[in-house]
GROMACS .gro file of C-alpha atoms in nm:
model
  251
    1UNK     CA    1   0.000   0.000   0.000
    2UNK     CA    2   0.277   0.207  -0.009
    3UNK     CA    3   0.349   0.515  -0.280
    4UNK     CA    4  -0.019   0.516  -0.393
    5UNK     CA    5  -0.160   0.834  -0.338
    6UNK     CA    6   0.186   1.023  -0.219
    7UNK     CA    7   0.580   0.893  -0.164
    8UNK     CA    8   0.636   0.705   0.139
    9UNK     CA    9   0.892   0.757   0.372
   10UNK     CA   10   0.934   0.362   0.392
   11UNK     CA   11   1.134   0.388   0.077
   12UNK     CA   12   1.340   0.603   0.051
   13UNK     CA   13   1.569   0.421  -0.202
   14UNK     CA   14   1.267   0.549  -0.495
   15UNK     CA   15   1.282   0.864  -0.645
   16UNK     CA   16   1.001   0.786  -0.881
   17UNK     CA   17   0.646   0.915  -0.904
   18UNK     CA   18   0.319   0.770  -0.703
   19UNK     CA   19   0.126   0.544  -0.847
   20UNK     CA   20  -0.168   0.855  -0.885
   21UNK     CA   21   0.089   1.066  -1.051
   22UNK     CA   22   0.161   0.818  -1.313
   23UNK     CA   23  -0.192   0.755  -1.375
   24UNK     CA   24  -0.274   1.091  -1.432
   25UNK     CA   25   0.045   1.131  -1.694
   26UNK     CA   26  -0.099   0.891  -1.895
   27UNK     CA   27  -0.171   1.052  -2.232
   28UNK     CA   28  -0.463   0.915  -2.496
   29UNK     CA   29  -0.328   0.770  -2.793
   30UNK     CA   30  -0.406   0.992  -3.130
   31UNK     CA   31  -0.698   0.941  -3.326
   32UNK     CA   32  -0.636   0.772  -3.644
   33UNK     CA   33  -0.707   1.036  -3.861
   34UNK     CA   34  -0.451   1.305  -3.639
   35UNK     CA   35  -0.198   1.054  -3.730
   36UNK     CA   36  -0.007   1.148  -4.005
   37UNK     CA   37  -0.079   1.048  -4.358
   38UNK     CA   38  -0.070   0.697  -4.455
   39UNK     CA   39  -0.239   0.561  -4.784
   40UNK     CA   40  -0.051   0.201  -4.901
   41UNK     CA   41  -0.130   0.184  -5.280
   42UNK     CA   42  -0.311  -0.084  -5.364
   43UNK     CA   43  -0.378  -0.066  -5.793
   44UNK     CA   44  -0.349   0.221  -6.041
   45UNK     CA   45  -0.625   0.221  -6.270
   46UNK     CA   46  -0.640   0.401  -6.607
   47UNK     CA   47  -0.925   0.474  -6.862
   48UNK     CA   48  -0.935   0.470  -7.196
   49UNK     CA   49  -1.301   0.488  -7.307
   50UNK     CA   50  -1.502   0.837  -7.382
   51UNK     CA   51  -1.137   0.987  -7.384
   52UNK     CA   52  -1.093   0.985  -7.037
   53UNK     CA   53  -0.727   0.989  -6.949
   54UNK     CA   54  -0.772   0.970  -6.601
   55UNK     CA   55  -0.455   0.773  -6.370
   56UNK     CA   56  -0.641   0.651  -6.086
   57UNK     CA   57  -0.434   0.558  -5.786
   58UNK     CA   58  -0.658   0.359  -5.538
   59UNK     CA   59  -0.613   0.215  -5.162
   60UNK     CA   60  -0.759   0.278  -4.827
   61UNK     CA   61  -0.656   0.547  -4.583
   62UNK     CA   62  -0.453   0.374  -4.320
   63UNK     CA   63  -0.385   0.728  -4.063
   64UNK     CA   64  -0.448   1.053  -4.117
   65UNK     CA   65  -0.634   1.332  -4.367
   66UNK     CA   66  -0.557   1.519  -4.669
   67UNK     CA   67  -0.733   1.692  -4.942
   68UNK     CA   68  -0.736   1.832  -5.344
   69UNK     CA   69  -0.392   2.056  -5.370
   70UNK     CA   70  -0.189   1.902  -5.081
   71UNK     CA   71   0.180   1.788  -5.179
   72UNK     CA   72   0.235   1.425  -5.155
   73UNK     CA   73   0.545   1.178  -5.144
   74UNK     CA   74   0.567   0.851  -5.254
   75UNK     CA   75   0.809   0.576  -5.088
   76UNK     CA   76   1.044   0.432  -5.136
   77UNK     CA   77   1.062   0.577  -5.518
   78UNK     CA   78   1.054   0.915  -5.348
   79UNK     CA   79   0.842   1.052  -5.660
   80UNK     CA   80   0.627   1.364  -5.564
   81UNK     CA   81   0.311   1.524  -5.677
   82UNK     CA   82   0.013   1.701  -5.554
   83UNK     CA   83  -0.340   1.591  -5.548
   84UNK     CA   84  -0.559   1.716  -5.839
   85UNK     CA   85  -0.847   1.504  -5.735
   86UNK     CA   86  -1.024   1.273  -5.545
   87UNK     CA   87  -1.227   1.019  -5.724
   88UNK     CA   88  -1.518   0.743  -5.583
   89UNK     CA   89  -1.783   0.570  -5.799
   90UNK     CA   90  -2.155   0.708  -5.698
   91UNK     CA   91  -2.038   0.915  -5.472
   92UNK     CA   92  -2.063   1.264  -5.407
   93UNK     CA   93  -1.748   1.461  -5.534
   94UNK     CA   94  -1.542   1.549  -5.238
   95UNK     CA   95  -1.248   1.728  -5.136
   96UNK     CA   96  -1.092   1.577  -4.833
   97UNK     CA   97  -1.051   1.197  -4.750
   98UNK     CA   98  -0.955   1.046  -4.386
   99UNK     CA   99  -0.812   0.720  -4.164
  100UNK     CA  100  -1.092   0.428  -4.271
  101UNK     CA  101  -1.155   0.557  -4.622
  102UNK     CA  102  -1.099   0.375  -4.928
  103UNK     CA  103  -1.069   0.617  -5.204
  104UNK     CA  104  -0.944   0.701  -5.530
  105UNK     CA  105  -0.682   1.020  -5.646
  106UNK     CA  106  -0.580   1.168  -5.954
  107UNK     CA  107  -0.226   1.378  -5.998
  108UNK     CA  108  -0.140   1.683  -6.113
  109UNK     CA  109   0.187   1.502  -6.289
  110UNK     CA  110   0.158   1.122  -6.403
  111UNK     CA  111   0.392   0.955  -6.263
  112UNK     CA  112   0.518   0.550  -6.256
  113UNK     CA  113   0.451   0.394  -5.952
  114UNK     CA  114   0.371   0.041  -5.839
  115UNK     CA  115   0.107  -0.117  -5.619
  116UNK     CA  116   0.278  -0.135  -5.241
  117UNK     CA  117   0.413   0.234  -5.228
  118UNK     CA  118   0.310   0.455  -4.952
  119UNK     CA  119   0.159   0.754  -5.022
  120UNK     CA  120   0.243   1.023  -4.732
  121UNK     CA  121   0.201   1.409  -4.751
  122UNK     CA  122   0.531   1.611  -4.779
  123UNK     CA  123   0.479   1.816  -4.462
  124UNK     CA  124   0.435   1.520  -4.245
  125UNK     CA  125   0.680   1.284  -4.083
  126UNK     CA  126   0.782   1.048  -4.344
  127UNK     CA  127   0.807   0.712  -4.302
  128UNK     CA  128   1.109   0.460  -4.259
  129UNK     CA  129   1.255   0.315  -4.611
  130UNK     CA  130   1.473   0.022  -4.586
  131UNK     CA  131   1.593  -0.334  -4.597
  132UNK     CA  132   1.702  -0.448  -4.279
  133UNK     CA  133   1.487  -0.414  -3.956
  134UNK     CA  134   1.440  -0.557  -3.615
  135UNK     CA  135   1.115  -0.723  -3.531
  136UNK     CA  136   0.944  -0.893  -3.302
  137UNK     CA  137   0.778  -1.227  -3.483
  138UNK     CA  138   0.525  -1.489  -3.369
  139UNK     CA  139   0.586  -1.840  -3.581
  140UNK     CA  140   0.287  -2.091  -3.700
  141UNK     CA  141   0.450  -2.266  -3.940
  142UNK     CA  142   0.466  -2.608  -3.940
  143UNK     CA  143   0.889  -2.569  -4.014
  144UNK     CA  144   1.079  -2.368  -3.852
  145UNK     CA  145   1.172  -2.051  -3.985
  146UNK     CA  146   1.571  -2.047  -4.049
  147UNK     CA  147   1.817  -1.865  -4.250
  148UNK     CA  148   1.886  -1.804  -4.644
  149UNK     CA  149   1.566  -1.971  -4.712
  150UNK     CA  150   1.335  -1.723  -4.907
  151UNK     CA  151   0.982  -1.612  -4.757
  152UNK     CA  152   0.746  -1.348  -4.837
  153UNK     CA  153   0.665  -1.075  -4.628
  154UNK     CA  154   0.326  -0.851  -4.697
  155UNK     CA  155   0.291  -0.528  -4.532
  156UNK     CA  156   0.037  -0.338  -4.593
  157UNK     CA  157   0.006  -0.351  -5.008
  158UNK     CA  158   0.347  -0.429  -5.070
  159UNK     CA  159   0.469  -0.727  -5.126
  160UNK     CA  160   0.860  -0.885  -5.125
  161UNK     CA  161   1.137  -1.160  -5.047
  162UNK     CA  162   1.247  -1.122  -4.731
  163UNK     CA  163   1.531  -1.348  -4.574
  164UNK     CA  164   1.590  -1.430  -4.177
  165UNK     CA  165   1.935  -1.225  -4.141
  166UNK     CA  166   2.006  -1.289  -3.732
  167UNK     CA  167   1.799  -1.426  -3.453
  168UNK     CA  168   1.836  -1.237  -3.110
  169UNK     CA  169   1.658  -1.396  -2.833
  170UNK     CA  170   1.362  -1.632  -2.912
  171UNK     CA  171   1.119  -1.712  -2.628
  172UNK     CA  172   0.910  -2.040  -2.593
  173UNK     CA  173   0.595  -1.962  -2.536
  174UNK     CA  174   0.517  -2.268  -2.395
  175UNK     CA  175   0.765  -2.252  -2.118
  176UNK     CA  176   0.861  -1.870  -2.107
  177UNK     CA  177   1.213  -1.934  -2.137
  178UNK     CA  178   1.429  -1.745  -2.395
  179UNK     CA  179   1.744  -1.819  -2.536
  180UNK     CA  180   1.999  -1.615  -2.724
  181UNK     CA  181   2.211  -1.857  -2.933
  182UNK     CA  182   1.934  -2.035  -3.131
  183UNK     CA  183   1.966  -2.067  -3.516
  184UNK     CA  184   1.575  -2.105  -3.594
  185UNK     CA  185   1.264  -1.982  -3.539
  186UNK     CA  186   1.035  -2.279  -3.432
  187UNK     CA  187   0.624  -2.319  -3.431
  188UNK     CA  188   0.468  -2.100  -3.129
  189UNK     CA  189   0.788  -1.953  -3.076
  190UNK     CA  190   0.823  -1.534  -2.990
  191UNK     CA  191   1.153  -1.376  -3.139
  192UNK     CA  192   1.300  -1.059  -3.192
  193UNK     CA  193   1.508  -1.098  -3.496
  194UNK     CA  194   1.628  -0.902  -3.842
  195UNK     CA  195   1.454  -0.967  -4.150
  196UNK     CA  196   1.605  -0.831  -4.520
  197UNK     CA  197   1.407  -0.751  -4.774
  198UNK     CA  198   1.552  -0.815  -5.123
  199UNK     CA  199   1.427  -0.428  -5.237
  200UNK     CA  200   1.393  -0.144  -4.960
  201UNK     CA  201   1.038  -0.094  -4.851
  202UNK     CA  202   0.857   0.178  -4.682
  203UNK     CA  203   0.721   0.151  -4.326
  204UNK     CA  204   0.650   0.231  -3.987
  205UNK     CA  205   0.771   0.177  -3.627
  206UNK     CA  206   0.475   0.036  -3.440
  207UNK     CA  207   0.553   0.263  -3.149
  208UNK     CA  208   0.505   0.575  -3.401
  209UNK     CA  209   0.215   0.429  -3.614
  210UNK     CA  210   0.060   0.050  -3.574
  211UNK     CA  211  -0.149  -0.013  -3.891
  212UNK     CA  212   0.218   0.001  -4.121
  213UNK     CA  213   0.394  -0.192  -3.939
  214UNK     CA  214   0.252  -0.497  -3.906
  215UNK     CA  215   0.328  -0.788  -4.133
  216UNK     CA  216   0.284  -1.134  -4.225
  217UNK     CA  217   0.557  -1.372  -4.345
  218UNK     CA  218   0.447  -1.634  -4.653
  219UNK     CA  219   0.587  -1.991  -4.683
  220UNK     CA  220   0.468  -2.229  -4.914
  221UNK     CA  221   0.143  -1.985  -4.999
  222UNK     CA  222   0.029  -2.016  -4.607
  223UNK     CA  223   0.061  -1.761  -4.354
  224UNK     CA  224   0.354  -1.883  -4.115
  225UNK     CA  225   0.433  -1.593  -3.891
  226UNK     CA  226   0.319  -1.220  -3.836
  227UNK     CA  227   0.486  -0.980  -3.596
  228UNK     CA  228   0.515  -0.606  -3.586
  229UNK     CA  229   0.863  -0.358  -3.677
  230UNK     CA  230   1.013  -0.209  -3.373
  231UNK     CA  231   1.362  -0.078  -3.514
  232UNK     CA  232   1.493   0.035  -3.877
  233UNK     CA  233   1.858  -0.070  -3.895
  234UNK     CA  234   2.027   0.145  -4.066
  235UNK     CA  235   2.337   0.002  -4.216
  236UNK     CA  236   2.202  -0.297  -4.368
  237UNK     CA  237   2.229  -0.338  -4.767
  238UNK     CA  238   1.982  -0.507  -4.952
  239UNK     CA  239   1.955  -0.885  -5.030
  240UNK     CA  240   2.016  -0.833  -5.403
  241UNK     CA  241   2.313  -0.618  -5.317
  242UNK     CA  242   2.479  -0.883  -5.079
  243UNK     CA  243   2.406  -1.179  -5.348
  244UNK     CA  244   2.592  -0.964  -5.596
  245UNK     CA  245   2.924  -0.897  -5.360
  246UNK     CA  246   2.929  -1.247  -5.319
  247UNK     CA  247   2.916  -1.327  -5.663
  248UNK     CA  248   3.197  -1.064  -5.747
  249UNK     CA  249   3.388  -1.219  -5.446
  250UNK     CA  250   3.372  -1.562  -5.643
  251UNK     CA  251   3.462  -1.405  -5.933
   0.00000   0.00000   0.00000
């Protein structure tokens, strides 16, 4: 019953807070939509009929707002643009779309881009681009998961070969023990480990925003293991850039 309401003299060792004060720090997570911009592309539609030249790039909303005229980024390409439209069928025309809202834009410029690309506006925080980051994973698969064999990973609307690059701790769920010098992932298992992706992607922390930076890992066209991104490692080259060292090496 002690440091509840007020710091008791029966510990003197803590120089911490009371349990009220820390209660009453607590701050409410942000709405979704005062998140910053988040919009995962999922297709780019074009029209030909009635000479309608329209570049339709379609996907939901994951965080935030935006609306006709705001400057947008695209990652990891980087490409930029501004918003010349926002399209839905039989639906009112609108200006402004929000977290929860699958929707439709046109550009001012047409640019390339490719399903999985994030679209994020250019006075926002931007989000992490990369091939290497730490995790922590859950594993269902029925084998293990281990290194230099090929998996998928699908985040958001992207999709890409990703590779088990080191292992730090894995804990067994079934006995919460965890261990440090294991070389596989195996069924039920909790680890925080590195993935590489063969091609950078774009993504979130899940302590900054949750809904991209969850994932699933594919093996064998099942679902095997999900687990959210906790740390962008920096220094880490791609997987198509490592298999090409190595093959100069051997050269």
């Amino acid at each position: 019953g002690e440091n509840l309401i007020q710091n008791s003299e029966k510990m003197p060792w803590y120089k911490g807070s009371h349990v009220l004060d820390l209660i009453d720090a607590f701050e409410k997570e942000k709405e979704k939509k005062d998140k910053p911009f988040r919009l995962p592309i999922q297709d780019i539609y074009k029209f030909t009929e009635d000479q309608d030249d329209r570049r339709i790039v379609a996907g939901s909303v994951t965080t935030g707002t935006a609306k006709v005229g705001d400057e947008v980024i695209f990652w990891p390409s980087q490409k930029r643009s501004t918003i010349k439209s926002i399209e839905g069928f039989n639906t009112p025309k609108k200006t402004t779309i929000e977290a929860g809202e699958a929707t439709g834009l046109t550009l001012t410029t047409q640019l390339y881009l490719k399903p999985g690309e994030v679209m994020t506006k250019a006075l926002e925080p931007e989000p992490k681009t990369g091939s290497v980051f730490k995790c922590n994973l859950f594993w269902l698969g029925k084998k293990p998961m281990v290194k230099n064999k090929k998996y998928a990973i699908k985040l958001a609307c992207s999709k890409e070969s990703v590779y088990l690059k080191e292992i730090v701790h894995v804990l067994d769920a079934s006995e919460l023990t965890t261990e440090t010098n294991k070389d596989r992932i195996g069924r039920h298992d909790v680890s925080e480990c590195l993935l590489q992706t063969n091609k950078p992607i774009a993504f979130d922390l899940t302590s900054e925003i949750e809904s991209t930076s969850r994932f699933v890992i594919i093996d064998d066209y099942e679902i095997a293991g999900g687990g959210i991104i906790i740390e962008q490692v920096q220094d880490g080259k791609s997987r198509i850039e490592e298999e090409v060292e190595i093959g100069r090496a051997h050269v």
